[in-house]
PDB file of C-alpha atoms in Angstrom:
ATOM      1  CA  MET V   1       3.701 -22.335  -4.790  1.00  0.00           C
ATOM      2  CA  PRO V   2       6.628 -21.709  -6.932  1.00  0.00           C
ATOM      3  CA  SER V   3       8.676 -24.634  -8.357  1.00  0.00           C
ATOM      4  CA  GLY V   4      11.954 -24.907 -10.892  1.00  0.00           C
ATOM      5  CA  ARG V   5      14.950 -23.213 -10.611  1.00  0.00           C
ATOM      6  CA  TRP V   6      15.818 -19.555  -9.912  1.00  0.00           C
ATOM      7  CA  LEU V   7      18.016 -19.438 -12.757  1.00  0.00           C
ATOM      8  CA  ALA V   8      15.192 -20.631 -14.929  1.00  0.00           C
ATOM      9  CA  VAL V   9      13.285 -17.550 -13.450  1.00  0.00           C
ATOM     10  CA  LEU V  10      16.270 -15.275 -14.654  1.00  0.00           C
ATOM     11  CA  ALA V  11      15.927 -16.762 -18.089  1.00  0.00           C
ATOM     12  CA  VAL V  12      12.551 -15.522 -18.388  1.00  0.00           C
ATOM     13  CA  VAL V  13      12.732 -11.922 -16.754  1.00  0.00           C
ATOM     14  CA  GLY V  14      16.448 -11.270 -18.181  1.00  0.00           C
ATOM     15  CA  LEU V  15      17.470  -9.581 -14.615  1.00  0.00           C
ATOM     16  CA  ILE V  16      16.672 -10.568 -11.115  1.00  0.00           C
ATOM     17  CA  ALA V  17      15.818  -7.210 -10.289  1.00  0.00           C
ATOM     18  CA  ALA V  18      13.946  -6.555 -13.598  1.00  0.00           C
ATOM     19  CA  VAL V  19      10.252  -5.804 -13.698  1.00  0.00           C
ATOM     20  CA  ILE V  20       8.403  -6.998 -16.750  1.00  0.00           C
ATOM     21  CA  ALA V  21       4.947  -6.350 -18.070  1.00  0.00           C
ATOM     22  CA  LEU V  22       3.293  -8.686 -20.477  1.00  0.00           C
ATOM     23  CA  SER V  23       0.003  -8.643 -22.219  1.00  0.00           C
ATOM     24  CA  LEU V  24      -2.474 -11.318 -20.890  1.00  0.00           C
ATOM     25  CA  THR V  25      -3.244 -13.955 -23.327  1.00  0.00           C
ATOM     26  CA  GLY V  26      -4.471 -16.495 -20.930  1.00  0.00           C
ATOM     27  CA  GLY V  27      -2.928 -19.976 -19.896  1.00  0.00           C
ATOM     28  CA  GLY V  28       0.253 -20.186 -18.215  1.00  0.00           C
ATOM     29  CA  HIS V  29       1.660 -22.332 -15.367  1.00  0.00           C
ATOM     30  CA  ARG V  30       3.090 -21.536 -11.876  1.00  0.00           C
ATOM     31  CA  VAL V  31       6.348 -20.225 -11.609  1.00  0.00           C
ATOM     32  CA  ALA V  32       9.212 -22.714 -10.577  1.00  0.00           C
ATOM     33  CA  SER V  33      10.972 -22.436  -7.177  1.00  0.00           C
ATOM     34  CA  PRO V  34      14.560 -23.463  -6.808  1.00  0.00           C
ATOM     35  CA  ASN V  35      15.671 -27.137  -6.395  1.00  0.00           C
ATOM     36  CA  GLY V  36      18.532 -26.124  -4.389  1.00  0.00           C
ATOM     37  CA  ARG V  37      18.526 -23.910  -1.317  1.00  0.00           C
ATOM     38  CA  SER V  38      21.271 -21.554   0.177  1.00  0.00           C
ATOM     39  CA  THR V  39      22.759 -23.629   3.300  1.00  0.00           C
ATOM     40  CA  ALA V  40      22.175 -20.460   5.349  1.00  0.00           C
ATOM     41  CA  LEU V  41      18.539 -20.775   4.917  1.00  0.00           C
ATOM     42  CA  ALA V  42      16.930 -22.184   8.202  1.00  0.00           C
ATOM     43  CA  ALA V  43      13.727 -24.434   8.435  1.00  0.00           C
ATOM     44  CA  PRO V  44      10.250 -22.352   8.811  1.00  0.00           C
ATOM     45  CA  SER V  45       8.749 -21.706  12.039  1.00  0.00           C
ATOM     46  CA  PRO V  46       6.046 -24.586  12.905  1.00  0.00           C
ATOM     47  CA  SER V  47       2.805 -24.333  10.936  1.00  0.00           C
ATOM     48  CA  PRO V  48       2.505 -20.936   9.559  1.00  0.00           C
ATOM     49  CA  SER V  49      -1.037 -20.272   8.438  1.00  0.00           C
ATOM     50  CA  ALA V  50      -2.782 -18.233   5.782  1.00  0.00           C
ATOM     51  CA  VAL V  51      -5.112 -15.228   6.893  1.00  0.00           C
ATOM     52  CA  PRO V  52      -8.459 -15.955   5.232  1.00  0.00           C
ATOM     53  CA  GLY V  53      -8.703 -14.595   1.779  1.00  0.00           C
ATOM     54  CA  THR V  54      -4.674 -14.916   1.051  1.00  0.00           C
ATOM     55  CA  VAL V  55      -2.214 -17.556  -0.314  1.00  0.00           C
ATOM     56  CA  LEU V  56       0.338 -18.714   2.229  1.00  0.00           C
ATOM     57  CA  PHE V  57       3.981 -18.213   1.198  1.00  0.00           C
ATOM     58  CA  ALA V  58       6.412 -19.355   4.013  1.00  0.00           C
ATOM     59  CA  CYS V  59      10.259 -20.109   4.295  1.00  0.00           C
ATOM     60  CA  ASP V  60      10.047 -23.307   2.260  1.00  0.00           C
ATOM     61  CA  SER V  61       8.448 -21.602  -0.619  1.00  0.00           C
ATOM     62  CA  ALA V  62      11.051 -18.822  -0.932  1.00  0.00           C
ATOM     63  CA  ASN V  63      13.089 -18.088  -3.977  1.00  0.00           C
ATOM     64  CA  PRO V  64      16.513 -17.441  -2.815  1.00  0.00           C
ATOM     65  CA  GLY V  65      18.458 -15.493  -5.287  1.00  0.00           C
ATOM     66  CA  GLN V  66      21.144 -12.746  -5.086  1.00  0.00           C
ATOM     67  CA  LEU V  67      20.203  -9.089  -5.565  1.00  0.00           C
ATOM     68  CA  GLY V  68      22.704  -6.398  -6.136  1.00  0.00           C
ATOM     69  CA  PRO V  69      24.655  -4.790  -3.018  1.00  0.00           C
ATOM     70  CA  ASN V  70      22.430  -1.827  -3.018  1.00  0.00           C
ATOM     71  CA  TRP V  71      19.129  -3.381  -3.722  1.00  0.00           C
ATOM     72  CA  ARG V  72      17.478  -1.640  -0.493  1.00  0.00           C
ATOM     73  CA  ALA V  73      18.282   2.182  -2.003  1.00  0.00           C
ATOM     74  CA  THR V  74      16.008   1.485  -4.999  1.00  0.00           C
ATOM     75  CA  SER V  75      13.363  -0.549  -3.206  1.00  0.00           C
ATOM     76  CA  LEU V  76      10.174   0.586  -1.532  1.00  0.00           C
ATOM     77  CA  ARG V  77      10.012  -0.549   2.224  1.00  0.00           C
ATOM     78  CA  ALA V  78       6.476  -0.856   3.650  1.00  0.00           C
ATOM     79  CA  GLY V  79       6.906  -2.231   7.306  1.00  0.00           C
ATOM     80  CA  PRO V  80       8.895  -5.706   7.188  1.00  0.00           C
ATOM     81  CA  VAL V  81       8.302  -5.935   3.240  1.00  0.00           C
ATOM     82  CA  TRP V  82      10.510  -4.515   0.862  1.00  0.00           C
ATOM     83  CA  PHE V  83       9.271  -4.318  -2.816  1.00  0.00           C
ATOM     84  CA  VAL V  84      12.683  -4.878  -4.677  1.00  0.00           C
ATOM     85  CA  ASP V  85      13.540  -1.900  -7.197  1.00  0.00           C
ATOM     86  CA  GLY V  86      10.096  -0.604  -6.533  1.00  0.00           C
ATOM     87  CA  ARG V  87      11.070   2.918  -6.325  1.00  0.00           C
ATOM     88  CA  GLN V  88      13.316   2.710  -9.392  1.00  0.00           C
ATOM     89  CA  LEU V  89      11.085   1.025 -11.698  1.00  0.00           C
ATOM     90  CA  GLY V  90       7.961   3.029 -10.471  1.00  0.00           C
ATOM     91  CA  TYR V  91       5.378  -0.107  -9.990  1.00  0.00           C
ATOM     92  CA  VAL V  92       4.718   0.736  -6.339  1.00  0.00           C
ATOM     93  CA  HIS V  93       4.504   3.982  -4.463  1.00  0.00           C
ATOM     94  CA  ASP V  94       4.027   5.323  -0.999  1.00  0.00           C
ATOM     95  CA  GLY V  95       0.421   5.741  -0.078  1.00  0.00           C
ATOM     96  CA  GLY V  96       0.351   9.206  -0.382  1.00  0.00           C
ATOM     97  CA  TRP V  97       1.569   9.495  -3.964  1.00  0.00           C
ATOM     98  CA  GLN V  98      -0.125  12.321  -5.545  1.00  0.00           C
ATOM     99  CA  ALA V  99      -0.413  10.960  -9.025  1.00  0.00           C
ATOM    100  CA  ALA V 100      -2.906   8.242  -7.846  1.00  0.00           C
ATOM    101  CA  THR V 101      -5.717  10.841  -8.167  1.00  0.00           C
ATOM    102  CA  ARG V 102      -4.948  11.485 -11.566  1.00  0.00           C
ATOM    103  CA  ALA V 103      -4.781   7.937 -12.957  1.00  0.00           C
ATOM    104  CA  VAL V 104      -7.055   7.528 -15.871  1.00  0.00           C
ATOM    105  CA  PRO V 105      -8.000   3.903 -17.011  1.00  0.00           C
ATOM    106  CA  VAL V 106      -6.934   2.921 -20.434  1.00  0.00           C
ATOM    107  CA  HIS V 107      -8.942   0.573 -22.411  1.00  0.00           C
ATOM    108  CA  GLY V 108      -6.999  -2.495 -23.170  1.00  0.00           C
ATOM    109  CA  ARG V 109      -5.766  -6.285 -21.743  1.00  0.00           C
ATOM    110  CA  PHE V 110      -4.748  -6.335 -18.168  1.00  0.00           C
ATOM    111  CA  GLN V 111      -1.015  -6.465 -17.958  1.00  0.00           C
ATOM    112  CA  PHE V 112       1.232  -8.824 -15.809  1.00  0.00           C
ATOM    113  CA  VAL V 113       3.885  -7.355 -13.833  1.00  0.00           C
ATOM    114  CA  VAL V 114       6.812  -9.410 -12.092  1.00  0.00           C
ATOM    115  CA  MET V 115       8.030  -8.436  -8.825  1.00  0.00           C
ATOM    116  CA  ILE V 116      10.490  -9.823  -6.050  1.00  0.00           C
ATOM    117  CA  VAL V 117       9.611  -9.055  -2.556  1.00  0.00           C
ATOM    118  CA  GLU V 118      11.780  -9.169   0.439  1.00  0.00           C
ATOM    119  CA  VAL V 119      10.378  -9.966   3.873  1.00  0.00           C
ATOM    120  CA  THR V 120      12.431  -9.455   7.106  1.00  0.00           C
ATOM    121  CA  THR V 121      13.349 -12.539   8.786  1.00  0.00           C
ATOM    122  CA  GLY V 122      11.148 -13.479  11.840  1.00  0.00           C
ATOM    123  CA  SER V 123       8.352 -11.258  10.365  1.00  0.00           C
ATOM    124  CA  THR V 124       4.921 -12.182   8.854  1.00  0.00           C
ATOM    125  CA  ALA V 125       3.163  -9.733   6.486  1.00  0.00           C
ATOM    126  CA  VAL V 126      -0.229  -9.798   4.780  1.00  0.00           C
ATOM    127  CA  ILE V 127      -0.571  -8.167   1.513  1.00  0.00           C
ATOM    128  CA  GLN V 128      -4.138  -7.464  -0.149  1.00  0.00           C
ATOM    129  CA  PRO V 129      -5.676  -5.106  -2.430  1.00  0.00           C
ATOM    130  CA  ALA V 130      -8.532  -2.746  -1.231  1.00  0.00           C
ATOM    131  CA  ALA V 131     -11.884  -3.862  -1.982  1.00  0.00           C
ATOM    132  CA  ALA V 132     -12.190  -1.009  -4.694  1.00  0.00           C
ATOM    133  CA  ALA V 133      -9.256  -2.033  -6.595  1.00  0.00           C
ATOM    134  CA  ARG V 134     -10.047  -5.704  -7.089  1.00  0.00           C
ATOM    135  CA  PRO V 135     -12.112  -5.484 -10.397  1.00  0.00           C
ATOM    136  CA  TYR V 136      -8.762  -4.062 -12.011  1.00  0.00           C
ATOM    137  CA  PHE V 137      -6.130  -5.388  -9.919  1.00  0.00           C
ATOM    138  CA  HIS V 138      -5.224  -8.940  -8.893  1.00  0.00           C
ATOM    139  CA  PHE V 139      -2.099 -10.571  -7.366  1.00  0.00           C
ATOM    140  CA  VAL V 140      -1.077 -13.742  -9.286  1.00  0.00           C
ATOM    141  CA  ASP V 141       0.422 -16.808  -8.316  1.00  0.00           C
ATOM    142  CA  GLY V 142       3.086 -17.825 -10.916  1.00  0.00           C
ATOM    143  CA  TYR V 143       3.709 -16.821 -14.755  1.00  0.00           C
ATOM    144  CA  SER V 144       4.811 -17.994 -17.809  1.00  0.00           C
ATOM    145  CA  SER V 145       5.722 -16.306 -21.406  1.00  0.00           C
ATOM    146  CA  GLY V 146       2.135 -16.435 -22.215  1.00  0.00           C
ATOM    147  CA  GLY V 147       0.258 -15.466 -19.133  1.00  0.00           C
ATOM    148  CA  PHE V 148      -0.255 -15.841 -15.479  1.00  0.00           C
ATOM    149  CA  ASP V 149      -1.954 -18.021 -12.991  1.00  0.00           C
ATOM    150  CA  LEU V 150      -4.876 -16.300 -11.006  1.00  0.00           C
ATOM    151  CA  LEU V 151      -5.249 -16.937  -7.206  1.00  0.00           C
ATOM    152  CA  PRO V 152      -7.808 -19.681  -6.219  1.00  0.00           C
ATOM    153  CA  ALA V 153     -11.130 -18.327  -5.908  1.00  0.00           C
ATOM    154  CA  GLY V 154     -11.821 -15.936  -3.020  1.00  0.00           C
ATOM    155  CA  ASP V 155      -8.208 -15.424  -2.465  1.00  0.00           C
ATOM    156  CA  THR V 156      -7.056 -11.848  -3.216  1.00  0.00           C
ATOM    157  CA  GLY V 157      -3.718 -11.523  -1.561  1.00  0.00           C
ATOM    158  CA  PHE V 158      -0.525 -13.257   0.217  1.00  0.00           C
ATOM    159  CA  THR V 159       0.432 -14.106   3.703  1.00  0.00           C
ATOM    160  CA  LEU V 160       4.119 -14.097   3.614  1.00  0.00           C
ATOM    161  CA  ALA V 161       5.661 -15.883   6.535  1.00  0.00           C
ATOM    162  CA  ALA V 162       9.569 -15.217   6.173  1.00  0.00           C
ATOM    163  CA  CYS V 163      12.220 -17.585   7.593  1.00  0.00           C
ATOM    164  CA  PRO V 164      12.897 -17.516  11.462  1.00  0.00           C
ATOM    165  CA  ARG V 165      14.757 -14.785  12.984  1.00  0.00           C
ATOM    166  CA  GLY V 166      18.493 -14.952  12.599  1.00  0.00           C
ATOM    167  CA  THR V 167      18.308 -16.788   9.349  1.00  0.00           C
ATOM    168  CA  LEU V 168      20.689 -15.316   6.804  1.00  0.00           C
ATOM    169  CA  GLY V 169      20.213 -15.559   2.943  1.00  0.00           C
ATOM    170  CA  PHE V 170      22.005 -14.217   0.073  1.00  0.00           C
ATOM    171  CA  ASN V 171      20.656 -10.797   0.559  1.00  0.00           C
ATOM    172  CA  GLY V 172      20.902 -10.664   4.534  1.00  0.00           C
ATOM    173  CA  ALA V 173      18.353 -11.010   7.162  1.00  0.00           C
ATOM    174  CA  VAL V 174      15.282 -11.375   4.645  1.00  0.00           C
ATOM    175  CA  THR V 175      13.499 -13.972   2.887  1.00  0.00           C
ATOM    176  CA  ASP V 176      13.077 -13.632  -1.003  1.00  0.00           C
ATOM    177  CA  PHE V 177       9.512 -14.122  -2.561  1.00  0.00           C
ATOM    178  CA  TYR V 178       8.925 -14.118  -6.348  1.00  0.00           C
ATOM    179  CA  LEU V 179       5.513 -12.761  -7.097  1.00  0.00           C
ATOM    180  CA  GLY V 180       3.480 -10.809  -9.622  1.00  0.00           C
ATOM    181  CA  PHE V 181       0.395  -8.829 -10.255  1.00  0.00           C
ATOM    182  CA  SER V 182      -1.965  -7.791 -13.076  1.00  0.00           C
ATOM    183  CA  ILE V 183      -3.466  -4.412 -13.556  1.00  0.00           C
ATOM    184  CA  GLN V 184      -5.516  -2.514 -16.061  1.00  0.00           C
ATOM    185  CA  PRO V 185      -3.355   0.169 -17.569  1.00  0.00           C
ATOM    186  CA  GLY V 186      -4.036   3.555 -16.526  1.00  0.00           C
ATOM    187  CA  ARG V 187      -5.045   2.399 -12.924  1.00  0.00           C
ATOM    188  CA  ALA V 188      -3.802   3.060  -9.534  1.00  0.00           C
ATOM    189  CA  ALA V 189      -4.516   0.303  -7.080  1.00  0.00           C
ATOM    190  CA  PRO V 190      -4.462   0.739  -3.339  1.00  0.00           C
ATOM    191  CA  VAL V 191      -2.829  -2.183  -1.378  1.00  0.00           C
ATOM    192  CA  ASP V 192      -2.832  -2.659   2.358  1.00  0.00           C
ATOM    193  CA  ILE V 193       0.150  -4.444   4.194  1.00  0.00           C
ATOM    194  CA  TRP V 194      -0.714  -5.743   7.577  1.00  0.00           C
ATOM    195  CA  SER V 195       1.977  -6.996  10.118  1.00  0.00           C
ATOM    196  CA  PRO V 196       1.307  -8.136  13.710  1.00  0.00           C
ATOM    197  CA  ALA V 197       3.717  -5.631  15.002  1.00  0.00           C
ATOM    198  CA  ARG V 198       1.328  -2.689  13.832  1.00  0.00           C
ATOM    199  CA  PRO V 199      -1.871  -1.912  14.828  1.00  0.00           C
ATOM    200  CA  HIS V 200      -2.831  -0.373  11.381  1.00  0.00           C
ATOM    201  CA  PRO V 201      -1.992  -1.191   7.698  1.00  0.00           C
ATOM    202  CA  ILE V 202       0.544   0.335   5.838  1.00  0.00           C
ATOM    203  CA  HIS V 203      -0.956   1.650   2.434  1.00  0.00           C
ATOM    204  CA  VAL V 204       0.727   1.829  -0.787  1.00  0.00           C
ATOM    205  CA  ILE V 205      -0.321   2.086  -4.350  1.00  0.00           C
ATOM    206  CA  PHE V 206       0.352  -0.165  -7.316  1.00  0.00           C
ATOM    207  CA  THR V 207       0.688   0.988 -11.138  1.00  0.00           C
ATOM    208  CA  CYS V 208       2.160   0.015 -14.330  1.00  0.00           C
ATOM    209  CA  PRO V 209       6.071   0.491 -14.257  1.00  0.00           C
ATOM    210  CA  ALA V 210       7.226   3.998 -14.893  1.00  0.00           C
ATOM    211  CA  ARG V 211       8.051   3.281 -18.541  1.00  0.00           C
ATOM    212  CA  GLY V 212       4.275   2.006 -19.035  1.00  0.00           C
ATOM    213  CA  CYS V 213       2.744  -1.547 -19.188  1.00  0.00           C
ATOM    214  CA  GLY V 214       4.277  -3.874 -21.783  1.00  0.00           C
ATOM    215  CA  THR V 215       7.967  -2.627 -21.226  1.00  0.00           C
ATOM    216  CA  THR V 216      10.757  -3.635 -19.173  1.00  0.00           C
ATOM    217  CA  GLY V 217      10.718  -1.275 -15.971  1.00  0.00           C
TER     218      GLY V 217
END
């Protein structure tokens, strides 16, 4: 679970909406969550639980922080989930993204990408990579300037339980989560997003940012 202050996170990544790719050097510690919360944030619903194979992030583990006024216009939406600046920075794509079939692996170290995810209040979403992507793509639980923390053994994704419906935060009726992933350069990783409101998952594709791994998106 993230710990620390949102401003400390900003000091590492430079900009709240930036996506930063770093070479894996090992080690690291979990990202810190803020000591203070927006007074508009409400308590989480009782006892949210993680879907097997995922790590739970709920209302009390959110990372409140102010995004730009037009953040939705540059973000990729998948059901109740918004990948902040995903369209602009090019690290996540719709499931029908054509370039995925032309992706060519590049030999080298895994690259780490920071991302901000917004989830509509009152919603729960499960995000997991497809089984075929797991050898070259991993969601991660926290970071430092030297690397990142892998999820616990057996876990491959997240259960994101937003704050209760009607809760208003800095960015409207959404809950902020500060997450990340590692990927082998040149790969395109299919990821499924499940929501109780939908009978079938939404498919998206993760890659290095448009400017390439090792760069700021």
